[in-house]
Amino acid sequence: MALEALFFYAFAAAAVVASLLVIGQRNPMHSVMLLIASFAALAALYVLLDAPFVAVIQIIIYTGAILVLFLFVVMLLNAPQEDVPEDAGRRIRVHGPRRLGAVLAGVLALELVWAVWAAFGPRGAPAFAQGERVTEAVSSVRRIGQVLFTDYAFAFEVTSLLIIVAMIGAVILAKRRSDAGSG
Amino acid sequence: MTITVFVQFGLALFVFVMLLLAAAAMVYAERKLAAAFQQRRGPNRVGPMGLLQPFADVIKLMFKEQLRPGGADRALFVAAPIISAACAFAAFAVVPFGGSTTFFGLLPEPIALHVADVNVAILVVFAIASMSVYGIVLAGWASNSKYSLLGALRSASQMISYEISYGLSLAAVLVLAGSLSVRGIVDAQAGYWWGIVPRWFVLLQPLGFLIYMTAGVAETNRAPFDFPEAEQELVAGYHTEYSSTAFMMFFLAEYINMVTVSAIATSLFLGGWHGPFLPESLGWIWFLLKVSVLVFLYIWIRWTLPRYRYDQLMHFGWKVLLPAAVVNLIATAAMVVYLGA
């Protein structure tokens, strides 16, 4: 069990450090690569939680599909360095988002404290019992499929509809621009 | 228990070394067969019948100068070949290459021949295949060269397009076997129909097998789908700027990927290590034979068919292969439900 804990801390540290480094990079390509490292470490944590299916899906969807898209966008937009604006309007433009970011970070921190309190506080025990049952269900692919296509069939179909709408929208937007460009 | 752990480590090391040797053997086979197809002799100077040629090549490559183009991204330029080679090796980990054996009585208890038996093995293969795009894209981008970048973009769009057909043809086999573990799928193909016909899935899934092999050729960027390296247009594609060991790693990754695609095809469609005449402990001989036949097919195709045009490749991938894979999956699922198997 000590080995498992060692692995947990190693991968957890890798995930946290990689995520922190993502926002510290000047080169967006490096940010994307660090994000991949962070996701890979998360997948390793899922494996340690005895949920190999979730780990593999995490790799296929996030690392294999979504981040390839990120990479393409960064590569094709050809933005190797972050622009540093130097004009006078910079102060206003930077300070507004900063305040908003600070407020959001505060809300997130509060939420985190609340979640940890709910799990480890005096009334945290039932949450853990529930967690164990969920793990058991997660480990079986067959179970996930059954639940997905019966209990959550509506949510599943609505999600796929949403994705199709987004896809058609993207195609139409891209097509309109290319038509305007050629005509 | 400790013995089992040691044996597992030994097995992993064994697979690693065997993959290296397989890549060397494939380089030799490729050059010899290409020569035969073109009525030449091929390598015949180093060692008997030129057998040591691949090792001579490796030594030559290792002593070459490591170049890095100006303006290249240092970290990613170094990382790209490592990612490529690591993905190539990792994918083979979930492929079982034999039944249980005691290594001719050397071990106290029989051990199953595979590095890892994950219960979502097929998805692991798919995940690693999708990761290997990064090695190529990063190589192209980090080289700071237009040939590399164009080669990488082509390669990435090709791999992403064909990955879908690849995944769908795998899914049809999963439905048929009712298992996500490669070992489970191989075991589902044991035995015979009417006493003589082996229960291989290729007989139930002829279309699936064709789709898998076509998509597999495209996934490994081999001729006739080798656009990333179309010499006339792009010099050498994504690895134009690489030399020495870094180049060797891309080369290694390409050949190991071919072995892996063949090994998975063997396990999923050709019954893995099951075959007549040999006891189960010698099943790895069948496995080797079947993989060799598929690898030969790869080389044969490369030296026979001319390269497609890029738009033809995309047209074929999206408008022919993908619909065929979808129809195949739906038909398989319907048959499985209908027959209640």
Short mmCIF file of C-alpha atoms in Angstrom, two decimals:
data_model
loop_
_atom_site.label_atom_id
_atom_site.label_comp_id
_atom_site.label_asym_id
_atom_site.label_seq_id
_atom_site.Cartn_x
_atom_site.Cartn_y
_atom_site.Cartn_z
CA MET A 1 0.00 0.00 0.00
CA ALA A 2 2.96 2.29 0.63
CA LEU A 3 3.91 1.93 -3.02
CA GLU A 4 0.43 3.01 -4.06
CA ALA A 5 0.64 6.09 -1.87
CA LEU A 6 4.03 6.89 -3.36
CA PHE A 7 2.62 6.67 -6.87
CA PHE A 8 -0.34 8.79 -5.84
CA TYR A 9 1.84 11.60 -4.51
CA ALA A 10 4.17 11.44 -7.50
CA PHE A 11 1.36 11.71 -10.05
CA ALA A 12 -0.60 14.23 -8.00
CA ALA A 13 2.51 16.42 -7.74
CA ALA A 14 3.12 16.04 -11.48
CA ALA A 15 -0.46 17.07 -12.25
CA VAL A 16 -0.33 20.13 -9.97
CA VAL A 17 3.10 21.28 -11.12
CA ALA A 18 2.26 20.80 -14.81
CA SER A 19 -1.02 22.71 -14.39
CA LEU A 20 0.78 25.57 -12.66
CA LEU A 21 3.40 25.70 -15.39
CA VAL A 22 0.67 25.84 -18.08
CA ILE A 23 -0.27 29.40 -17.11
CA GLY A 24 3.36 30.45 -16.71
CA GLN A 25 4.50 29.80 -20.28
CA ARG A 26 5.07 32.53 -22.85
CA ASN A 27 4.91 30.06 -25.71
CA PRO A 28 1.37 28.66 -26.19
CA MET A 29 2.79 25.44 -27.67
CA HIS A 30 4.56 24.73 -24.40
CA SER A 31 1.34 25.45 -22.52
CA VAL A 32 -0.51 22.86 -24.60
CA MET A 33 2.20 20.26 -24.04
CA LEU A 34 2.17 20.86 -20.28
CA LEU A 35 -1.60 20.54 -20.30
CA ILE A 36 -1.15 17.14 -21.95
CA ALA A 37 1.30 16.15 -19.21
CA SER A 38 -1.20 17.27 -16.59
CA PHE A 39 -3.99 15.21 -18.18
CA ALA A 40 -1.73 12.18 -18.44
CA ALA A 41 -0.94 12.45 -14.73
CA LEU A 42 -4.68 12.67 -14.02
CA ALA A 43 -5.22 9.50 -16.07
CA ALA A 44 -2.56 7.78 -13.97
CA LEU A 45 -4.49 8.84 -10.84
CA TYR A 46 -7.64 7.24 -12.29
CA VAL A 47 -5.69 4.01 -12.81
CA LEU A 48 -4.64 4.13 -9.15
CA LEU A 49 -8.33 4.57 -8.25
CA ASP A 50 -9.04 1.25 -10.02
CA ALA A 51 -10.96 2.94 -12.83
CA PRO A 52 -8.93 2.04 -15.95
CA PHE A 53 -11.88 2.75 -18.22
CA VAL A 54 -12.13 6.36 -17.05
CA ALA A 55 -8.35 6.71 -17.38
CA VAL A 56 -8.32 5.46 -20.97
CA ILE A 57 -11.31 7.58 -21.93
CA GLN A 58 -9.56 10.59 -20.40
CA ILE A 59 -6.56 9.94 -22.65
CA ILE A 60 -8.60 9.25 -25.79
CA ILE A 61 -10.93 12.24 -25.48
CA TYR A 62 -8.84 14.94 -23.82
CA THR A 63 -5.30 14.09 -24.83
CA GLY A 64 -6.07 12.36 -28.12
CA ALA A 65 -8.80 14.58 -29.50
CA ILE A 66 -9.35 17.91 -27.77
CA LEU A 67 -5.71 18.82 -27.24
CA VAL A 68 -4.80 17.85 -30.80
CA LEU A 69 -7.37 20.47 -31.79
CA PHE A 70 -5.72 22.96 -29.40
CA LEU A 71 -2.37 22.16 -30.94
CA PHE A 72 -3.70 22.73 -34.45
CA VAL A 73 -5.24 26.06 -33.51
CA VAL A 74 -2.03 27.25 -31.87
CA MET A 75 0.09 26.03 -34.78
CA LEU A 76 -2.11 27.45 -37.52
CA LEU A 77 -2.70 30.79 -35.82
CA ASN A 78 1.08 30.98 -35.77
CA ALA A 79 1.36 32.69 -32.40
CA PRO A 80 4.73 31.56 -31.09
CA GLN A 81 5.04 34.30 -28.46
CA GLU A 82 2.51 35.98 -26.25
CA ASP A 83 2.02 39.57 -27.34
CA VAL A 84 2.90 42.14 -24.73
CA PRO A 85 0.84 45.26 -25.39
CA GLU A 86 2.74 48.45 -24.68
CA ASP A 87 0.16 51.20 -25.30
CA ALA A 88 -1.47 53.37 -22.66
CA GLY A 89 -4.79 51.54 -22.74
CA ARG A 90 -3.06 48.45 -21.35
CA ARG A 91 -3.69 49.29 -17.69
CA ILE A 92 -7.45 49.40 -18.14
CA ARG A 93 -7.56 46.29 -20.30
CA VAL A 94 -5.45 44.26 -17.91
CA HIS A 95 -6.98 45.42 -14.64
CA GLY A 96 -10.60 44.61 -15.47
CA PRO A 97 -9.95 40.89 -16.22
CA ARG A 98 -7.62 40.70 -13.23
CA ARG A 99 -10.33 41.80 -10.80
CA LEU A 100 -12.79 39.36 -12.33
CA GLY A 101 -10.17 36.61 -12.09
CA ALA A 102 -9.52 37.39 -8.45
CA VAL A 103 -13.23 37.21 -7.62
CA LEU A 104 -13.58 33.89 -9.47
CA ALA A 105 -10.53 32.47 -7.70
CA GLY A 106 -12.03 33.49 -4.35
CA VAL A 107 -15.31 31.75 -5.17
CA LEU A 108 -13.43 28.63 -6.25
CA ALA A 109 -11.40 28.59 -3.04
CA LEU A 110 -14.59 28.90 -0.96
CA GLU A 111 -16.16 26.06 -2.92
CA LEU A 112 -13.11 23.89 -2.38
CA VAL A 113 -13.12 24.51 1.38
CA TRP A 114 -16.83 23.68 1.47
CA ALA A 115 -16.29 20.44 -0.51
CA VAL A 116 -13.42 19.32 1.72
CA TRP A 117 -15.49 20.15 4.80
CA ALA A 118 -18.41 18.12 3.48
CA ALA A 119 -16.15 15.10 2.89
CA PHE A 120 -13.88 15.20 5.95
CA GLY A 121 -15.97 17.20 8.43
CA PRO A 122 -18.09 15.73 11.22
CA ARG A 123 -20.84 14.70 8.79
CA GLY A 124 -18.48 13.46 6.07
CA ALA A 125 -18.75 9.71 6.62
CA PRO A 126 -21.85 8.98 4.43
CA ALA A 127 -20.20 10.70 1.47
CA PHE A 128 -17.34 8.21 1.62
CA ALA A 129 -19.65 5.21 1.73
CA GLN A 130 -21.36 6.57 -1.37
CA GLY A 131 -17.99 7.03 -3.06
CA GLU A 132 -17.11 3.36 -2.69
CA ARG A 133 -20.30 2.27 -4.40
CA VAL A 134 -19.62 4.60 -7.32
CA THR A 135 -16.11 3.15 -7.80
CA GLU A 136 -17.55 -0.32 -8.11
CA ALA A 137 -19.91 0.80 -10.87
CA VAL A 138 -17.21 2.74 -12.69
CA SER A 139 -14.92 -0.26 -13.07
CA SER A 140 -17.36 -2.10 -15.28
CA VAL A 141 -17.67 -0.88 -18.86
CA ARG A 142 -20.83 -2.90 -19.37
CA ARG A 143 -22.45 -1.22 -16.38
CA ILE A 144 -21.55 2.25 -17.65
CA GLY A 145 -23.06 1.47 -21.05
CA GLN A 146 -26.27 0.17 -19.50
CA VAL A 147 -26.71 3.17 -17.22
CA LEU A 148 -25.83 5.60 -20.01
CA PHE A 149 -28.41 4.21 -22.44
CA THR A 150 -31.23 3.70 -19.90
CA ASP A 151 -31.19 6.09 -16.94
CA TYR A 152 -29.29 8.85 -18.69
CA ALA A 153 -30.48 8.27 -22.27
CA PHE A 154 -32.13 11.70 -22.47
CA ALA A 155 -29.07 13.58 -21.25
CA PHE A 156 -26.90 11.52 -23.60
CA GLU A 157 -29.02 12.29 -26.66
CA VAL A 158 -29.31 15.97 -25.77
CA THR A 159 -25.52 16.18 -25.46
CA SER A 160 -25.02 14.63 -28.88
CA LEU A 161 -27.57 17.06 -30.34
CA LEU A 162 -25.64 19.93 -28.76
CA ILE A 163 -22.40 18.73 -30.29
CA ILE A 164 -24.00 18.39 -33.74
CA VAL A 165 -25.38 21.92 -33.50
CA ALA A 166 -21.94 23.25 -32.54
CA MET A 167 -20.34 21.32 -35.41
CA ILE A 168 -22.81 22.59 -38.03
CA GLY A 169 -22.39 26.10 -36.67
CA ALA A 170 -18.62 25.89 -36.98
CA VAL A 171 -18.87 24.59 -40.56
CA ILE A 172 -21.27 27.39 -41.55
CA LEU A 173 -19.09 30.08 -39.98
CA ALA A 174 -15.96 28.75 -41.66
CA LYS A 175 -17.71 28.39 -45.00
CA ARG A 176 -19.13 31.90 -44.97
CA ARG A 177 -15.69 33.36 -44.35
CA SER A 178 -14.05 31.34 -47.12
CA ASP A 179 -16.85 32.32 -49.55
CA ALA A 180 -16.37 35.99 -48.70
CA GLY A 181 -12.63 35.61 -49.11
CA SER A 182 -12.82 34.04 -52.55
CA GLY A 183 -15.68 36.25 -53.85
CA MET B 1 4.89 -14.14 -5.62
CA THR B 2 8.29 -12.45 -5.93
CA ILE B 3 9.19 -14.89 -8.70
CA THR B 4 6.10 -13.82 -10.63
CA VAL B 5 7.07 -10.16 -10.28
CA PHE B 6 10.56 -10.92 -11.57
CA VAL B 7 9.14 -12.94 -14.44
CA GLN B 8 6.80 -10.09 -15.31
CA PHE B 9 9.71 -7.64 -15.39
CA GLY B 10 11.69 -10.12 -17.44
CA LEU B 11 8.81 -10.50 -19.85
CA ALA B 12 8.55 -6.72 -20.30
CA LEU B 13 12.29 -6.50 -20.97
CA PHE B 14 12.03 -9.46 -23.33
CA VAL B 15 9.25 -7.75 -25.32
CA PHE B 16 11.30 -4.55 -25.47
CA VAL B 17 14.36 -6.34 -26.84
CA MET B 18 12.27 -8.45 -29.22
CA LEU B 19 10.62 -5.32 -30.62
CA LEU B 20 14.06 -3.79 -31.25
CA LEU B 21 15.16 -6.97 -32.99
CA ALA B 22 11.88 -7.14 -34.92
CA ALA B 23 12.49 -3.61 -36.19
CA ALA B 24 16.00 -4.61 -37.29
CA ALA B 25 14.65 -7.74 -38.98
CA MET B 26 12.00 -5.68 -40.73
CA VAL B 27 14.52 -3.20 -42.07
CA TYR B 28 16.49 -6.12 -43.48
CA ALA B 29 13.38 -7.83 -44.85
CA GLU B 30 12.15 -4.60 -46.37
CA ARG B 31 15.42 -3.97 -48.20
CA LYS B 32 15.80 -7.58 -49.33
CA LEU B 33 12.20 -7.84 -50.53
CA ALA B 34 12.30 -4.45 -52.23
CA ALA B 35 15.38 -5.67 -54.07
CA ALA B 36 13.59 -8.86 -55.06
CA PHE B 37 10.56 -6.93 -56.33
CA GLN B 38 12.87 -4.73 -58.38
CA GLN B 39 15.11 -7.58 -59.57
CA ARG B 40 18.13 -6.40 -57.60
CA ARG B 41 20.22 -8.22 -55.00
CA GLY B 42 19.78 -5.89 -52.05
CA PRO B 43 22.21 -5.70 -49.10
CA ASN B 44 24.73 -8.57 -49.37
CA ARG B 45 28.06 -7.22 -48.10
CA VAL B 46 27.78 -6.97 -44.30
CA GLY B 47 27.63 -10.44 -42.77
CA PRO B 48 26.29 -13.57 -44.48
CA MET B 49 23.68 -12.55 -47.09
CA GLY B 50 23.84 -9.01 -45.69
CA LEU B 51 22.21 -10.12 -42.44
CA LEU B 52 24.20 -7.67 -40.32
CA GLN B 53 23.22 -4.71 -42.50
CA PRO B 54 20.63 -3.28 -40.04
CA PHE B 55 23.20 -3.31 -37.22
CA ALA B 56 25.71 -1.57 -39.47
CA ASP B 57 23.02 1.02 -40.23
CA VAL B 58 22.38 1.59 -36.54
CA ILE B 59 26.08 2.06 -35.81
CA LYS B 60 26.40 4.44 -38.73
CA LEU B 61 23.43 6.51 -37.57
CA MET B 62 24.68 6.66 -33.99
CA PHE B 63 27.98 8.16 -35.03
CA LYS B 64 26.43 10.86 -37.19
CA GLU B 65 26.31 14.44 -36.04
CA GLN B 66 23.20 15.55 -34.19
CA LEU B 67 21.95 18.70 -35.91
CA ARG B 68 19.41 21.19 -34.68
CA PRO B 69 18.19 23.83 -37.12
CA GLY B 70 18.39 27.46 -36.09
CA GLY B 71 15.16 28.77 -34.59
CA ALA B 72 14.04 25.29 -33.63
CA ASP B 73 12.21 24.90 -30.35
CA ARG B 74 14.85 23.17 -28.24
CA ALA B 75 12.67 21.27 -25.76
CA LEU B 76 10.01 20.10 -28.18
CA PHE B 77 12.55 19.23 -30.87
CA VAL B 78 14.18 16.79 -28.44
CA ALA B 79 10.88 15.53 -27.01
CA ALA B 80 9.22 14.66 -30.34
CA PRO B 81 11.23 11.54 -31.29
CA ILE B 82 11.04 10.32 -27.68
CA ILE B 83 7.25 10.60 -27.70
CA SER B 84 7.10 8.74 -31.03
CA ALA B 85 9.29 5.86 -29.88
CA ALA B 86 7.66 5.60 -26.43
CA CYS B 87 4.16 5.37 -27.92
CA ALA B 88 5.33 2.70 -30.35
CA PHE B 89 6.69 0.53 -27.54
CA ALA B 90 3.79 1.18 -25.16
CA ALA B 91 1.11 -0.04 -27.55
CA PHE B 92 2.57 -3.54 -27.64
CA ALA B 93 2.26 -3.95 -23.86
CA VAL B 94 -1.34 -5.14 -24.01
CA VAL B 95 -0.87 -7.63 -26.87
CA PRO B 96 -0.75 -11.24 -25.70
CA PHE B 97 1.67 -13.25 -27.83
CA GLY B 98 1.12 -16.76 -26.54
CA GLY B 99 -0.90 -18.97 -24.24
CA SER B 100 0.34 -20.15 -20.87
CA THR B 101 3.79 -21.69 -20.75
CA THR B 102 6.35 -22.79 -18.16
CA PHE B 103 9.28 -22.12 -20.53
CA PHE B 104 9.98 -25.84 -21.01
CA GLY B 105 9.63 -26.57 -17.29
CA LEU B 106 11.90 -23.77 -16.08
CA LEU B 107 9.19 -22.07 -14.05
CA PRO B 108 7.30 -23.69 -11.15
CA GLU B 109 3.92 -22.48 -12.46
CA PRO B 110 2.74 -21.61 -15.99
CA ILE B 111 2.74 -17.94 -16.92
CA ALA B 112 0.62 -16.20 -19.53
CA LEU B 113 2.66 -14.57 -22.28
CA HIS B 114 1.83 -10.87 -22.22
CA VAL B 115 3.18 -7.78 -20.49
CA ALA B 116 -0.14 -6.56 -19.10
CA ASP B 117 -3.67 -7.93 -19.29
CA VAL B 118 -5.81 -4.84 -18.87
CA ASN B 119 -9.56 -5.31 -19.03
CA VAL B 120 -9.86 -2.32 -21.38
CA ALA B 121 -6.88 -3.34 -23.53
CA ILE B 122 -8.40 -2.41 -26.89
CA LEU B 123 -9.11 1.09 -25.64
CA VAL B 124 -5.52 1.33 -24.42
CA VAL B 125 -4.31 0.49 -27.93
CA PHE B 126 -6.61 3.13 -29.33
CA ALA B 127 -5.52 5.73 -26.76
CA ILE B 128 -1.84 5.17 -27.51
CA ALA B 129 -2.50 5.35 -31.25
CA SER B 130 -4.13 8.72 -30.70
CA MET B 131 -1.16 9.87 -28.59
CA SER B 132 1.38 9.06 -31.29
CA VAL B 133 0.08 11.98 -33.38
CA TYR B 134 1.92 14.27 -30.98
CA GLY B 135 5.36 12.95 -31.83
CA ILE B 136 4.82 13.78 -35.49
CA VAL B 137 3.09 17.12 -35.05
CA LEU B 138 5.67 18.35 -32.56
CA ALA B 139 8.54 17.19 -34.76
CA GLY B 140 7.10 19.17 -37.66
CA TRP B 141 6.40 22.27 -35.64
CA ALA B 142 9.56 22.35 -33.56
CA SER B 143 11.85 21.92 -36.60
CA ASN B 144 11.06 25.45 -37.80
CA SER B 145 11.07 24.24 -41.40
CA LYS B 146 8.24 24.48 -43.90
CA TYR B 147 8.72 20.96 -45.25
CA SER B 148 8.53 19.53 -41.76
CA LEU B 149 5.47 21.58 -40.85
CA LEU B 150 3.59 20.65 -44.03
CA GLY B 151 4.51 17.00 -43.57
CA ALA B 152 3.34 17.06 -39.97
CA LEU B 153 0.04 18.74 -40.84
CA ARG B 154 -0.66 16.20 -43.56
CA SER B 155 0.28 13.34 -41.31
CA ALA B 156 -1.84 14.57 -38.43
CA SER B 157 -4.95 15.11 -40.55
CA GLN B 158 -4.43 11.70 -42.14
CA MET B 159 -4.03 9.96 -38.79
CA ILE B 160 -7.04 11.71 -37.28
CA SER B 161 -9.20 10.87 -40.31
CA TYR B 162 -8.28 7.20 -40.41
CA GLU B 163 -8.37 6.76 -36.63
CA ILE B 164 -12.17 6.82 -36.76
CA SER B 165 -12.42 3.94 -39.24
CA TYR B 166 -9.70 2.13 -37.28
CA GLY B 167 -11.69 2.48 -34.05
CA LEU B 168 -15.00 1.46 -35.65
CA SER B 169 -13.51 -1.72 -37.13
CA LEU B 170 -12.14 -2.58 -33.67
CA ALA B 171 -15.57 -1.89 -32.15
CA ALA B 172 -17.20 -4.49 -34.43
CA VAL B 173 -14.81 -7.13 -33.06
CA LEU B 174 -15.56 -6.04 -29.49
CA VAL B 175 -19.28 -6.51 -30.12
CA LEU B 176 -18.61 -9.96 -31.56
CA ALA B 177 -16.36 -11.14 -28.72
CA GLY B 178 -18.20 -9.37 -25.91
CA SER B 179 -14.89 -8.49 -24.28
CA LEU B 180 -12.55 -5.50 -24.19
CA SER B 181 -9.50 -7.56 -23.23
CA VAL B 182 -7.28 -8.72 -26.09
CA ARG B 183 -6.76 -12.05 -24.30
CA GLY B 184 -10.53 -12.46 -24.00
CA ILE B 185 -10.96 -11.77 -27.71
CA VAL B 186 -8.25 -14.28 -28.64
CA ASP B 187 -9.83 -16.91 -26.40
CA ALA B 188 -13.20 -16.30 -28.08
CA GLN B 189 -11.57 -17.46 -31.33
CA ALA B 190 -10.33 -20.82 -30.02
CA GLY B 191 -11.71 -24.02 -31.54
CA TYR B 192 -13.22 -24.91 -34.90
CA TRP B 193 -16.47 -24.80 -36.81
CA TRP B 194 -17.54 -28.23 -38.14
CA GLY B 195 -14.22 -29.59 -36.91
CA ILE B 196 -12.02 -28.01 -39.61
CA VAL B 197 -12.64 -24.29 -40.07
CA PRO B 198 -10.89 -22.23 -37.37
CA ARG B 199 -13.20 -19.82 -35.53
CA TRP B 200 -11.24 -16.76 -36.58
CA PHE B 201 -13.08 -13.46 -36.63
CA VAL B 202 -11.71 -12.66 -40.08
CA LEU B 203 -14.28 -15.14 -41.43
CA LEU B 204 -17.10 -13.31 -39.65
CA GLN B 205 -15.63 -9.88 -40.27
CA PRO B 206 -14.01 -9.91 -43.73
CA LEU B 207 -14.99 -6.28 -44.33
CA GLY B 208 -13.86 -5.30 -40.82
CA PHE B 209 -10.49 -6.91 -41.42
CA LEU B 210 -10.01 -5.05 -44.71
CA ILE B 211 -11.01 -1.75 -43.10
CA TYR B 212 -8.68 -2.40 -40.17
CA MET B 213 -5.70 -3.18 -42.38
CA THR B 214 -6.32 -0.19 -44.68
CA ALA B 215 -6.69 2.17 -41.76
CA GLY B 216 -3.66 0.54 -40.15
CA VAL B 217 -1.51 1.28 -43.21
CA ALA B 218 -2.71 4.88 -43.12
CA GLU B 219 -2.13 5.13 -39.36
CA THR B 220 1.47 4.04 -39.72
CA ASN B 221 2.03 6.43 -42.64
CA ARG B 222 3.14 3.70 -45.02
CA ALA B 223 2.86 3.58 -48.79
CA PRO B 224 0.47 3.98 -50.57
CA PHE B 225 -0.56 6.46 -47.85
CA ASP B 226 2.90 7.86 -47.06
CA PHE B 227 2.11 11.51 -47.75
CA PRO B 228 3.95 12.82 -44.72
CA GLU B 229 7.12 11.62 -46.41
CA ALA B 230 6.24 12.21 -50.06
CA GLU B 231 9.84 12.74 -51.16
CA GLN B 232 9.09 14.61 -54.35
CA GLU B 233 7.03 17.23 -52.55
CA LEU B 234 8.23 17.38 -48.98
CA VAL B 235 11.81 16.02 -48.85
CA ALA B 236 11.25 13.70 -45.86
CA GLY B 237 8.21 15.30 -44.22
CA TYR B 238 8.18 15.71 -40.48
CA HIS B 239 11.66 14.25 -39.91
CA THR B 240 13.43 16.30 -42.59
CA GLU B 241 15.51 18.16 -40.01
CA TYR B 242 16.36 15.17 -37.85
CA SER B 243 19.64 13.31 -37.96
CA SER B 244 21.56 10.69 -36.03
CA THR B 245 19.82 8.91 -33.12
CA ALA B 246 16.77 11.20 -33.21
CA PHE B 247 16.14 10.16 -36.81
CA MET B 248 16.73 6.57 -35.82
CA MET B 249 14.00 6.82 -33.17
CA PHE B 250 11.42 7.95 -35.73
CA PHE B 251 12.50 5.11 -37.98
CA LEU B 252 12.26 2.65 -35.10
CA ALA B 253 8.83 3.96 -34.16
CA GLU B 254 7.56 3.50 -37.72
CA TYR B 255 8.69 -0.12 -37.90
CA ILE B 256 7.50 -1.02 -34.41
CA ASN B 257 4.12 0.54 -35.15
CA MET B 258 3.87 -1.74 -38.16
CA VAL B 259 4.62 -4.77 -35.99
CA THR B 260 2.04 -3.63 -33.44
CA VAL B 261 -0.70 -3.10 -36.03
CA SER B 262 0.04 -6.57 -37.44
CA ALA B 263 0.08 -8.12 -33.96
CA ILE B 264 -3.27 -6.58 -33.07
CA ALA B 265 -4.73 -7.69 -36.39
CA THR B 266 -3.46 -11.20 -35.60
CA SER B 267 -5.04 -11.17 -32.15
CA LEU B 268 -8.34 -9.64 -33.19
CA PHE B 269 -8.99 -11.27 -36.55
CA LEU B 270 -6.66 -14.23 -37.04
CA GLY B 271 -7.08 -16.10 -33.77
CA GLY B 272 -3.88 -14.90 -32.09
CA TRP B 273 -1.71 -17.80 -30.94
CA HIS B 274 -4.35 -20.46 -31.67
CA GLY B 275 -3.56 -22.84 -34.50
CA PRO B 276 -3.53 -26.51 -35.41
CA PHE B 277 -0.71 -29.07 -34.87
CA LEU B 278 1.04 -27.25 -32.00
CA PRO B 279 0.30 -27.52 -28.25
CA GLU B 280 -0.80 -24.33 -26.52
CA SER B 281 2.60 -23.82 -24.91
CA LEU B 282 4.10 -23.44 -28.39
CA GLY B 283 1.33 -21.10 -29.58
CA TRP B 284 3.78 -18.22 -29.92
CA ILE B 285 5.10 -19.91 -33.08
CA TRP B 286 1.70 -19.47 -34.70
CA PHE B 287 1.60 -15.90 -33.46
CA LEU B 288 5.01 -15.15 -35.00
CA LEU B 289 4.02 -16.79 -38.28
CA LYS B 290 0.78 -14.83 -38.59
CA VAL B 291 2.45 -11.52 -37.71
CA SER B 292 5.20 -12.23 -40.25
CA VAL B 293 2.62 -12.85 -42.99
CA LEU B 294 0.91 -9.52 -42.25
CA VAL B 295 4.23 -7.68 -42.11
CA PHE B 296 5.17 -9.20 -45.46
CA LEU B 297 1.82 -7.93 -46.78
CA TYR B 298 2.77 -4.44 -45.60
CA ILE B 299 6.09 -4.54 -47.46
CA TRP B 300 4.51 -6.11 -50.52
CA ILE B 301 1.90 -3.34 -50.71
CA ARG B 302 4.53 -0.65 -50.30
CA TRP B 303 6.63 -1.82 -53.22
CA THR B 304 3.68 -2.60 -55.49
CA LEU B 305 1.24 0.30 -55.24
CA PRO B 306 2.01 3.90 -56.21
CA ARG B 307 1.25 6.71 -53.81
CA TYR B 308 -2.26 8.18 -53.85
CA ARG B 309 -2.94 11.86 -54.31
CA TYR B 310 -3.71 13.74 -51.10
CA ASP B 311 -7.31 14.66 -51.96
CA GLN B 312 -7.93 11.05 -53.04
CA LEU B 313 -6.73 9.90 -49.63
CA MET B 314 -9.12 12.21 -47.77
CA HIS B 315 -11.96 11.33 -50.13
CA PHE B 316 -11.33 7.63 -49.60
CA GLY B 317 -11.04 7.95 -45.84
CA TRP B 318 -14.16 9.97 -45.21
CA LYS B 319 -16.49 8.92 -48.02
CA VAL B 320 -15.66 5.24 -48.53
CA LEU B 321 -13.88 3.76 -45.53
CA LEU B 322 -15.85 5.52 -42.78
CA PRO B 323 -19.35 4.69 -44.12
CA ALA B 324 -18.21 1.11 -44.74
CA ALA B 325 -16.95 0.87 -41.15
CA VAL B 326 -20.21 2.28 -39.75
CA VAL B 327 -22.34 -0.13 -41.83
CA ASN B 328 -20.09 -3.01 -40.75
CA LEU B 329 -20.50 -2.10 -37.07
CA ILE B 330 -24.28 -1.73 -37.29
CA ALA B 331 -24.64 -4.99 -39.24
CA THR B 332 -22.45 -6.84 -36.74
CA ALA B 333 -24.36 -5.47 -33.77
CA ALA B 334 -27.70 -6.35 -35.40
CA MET B 335 -26.53 -9.90 -36.14
CA VAL B 336 -25.25 -10.40 -32.59
CA VAL B 337 -28.58 -9.22 -31.15
CA TYR B 338 -30.62 -11.23 -33.70
CA LEU B 339 -28.76 -14.50 -33.13
CA GLY B 340 -28.62 -13.86 -29.40
CA ALA B 341 -24.96 -14.84 -29.33
#
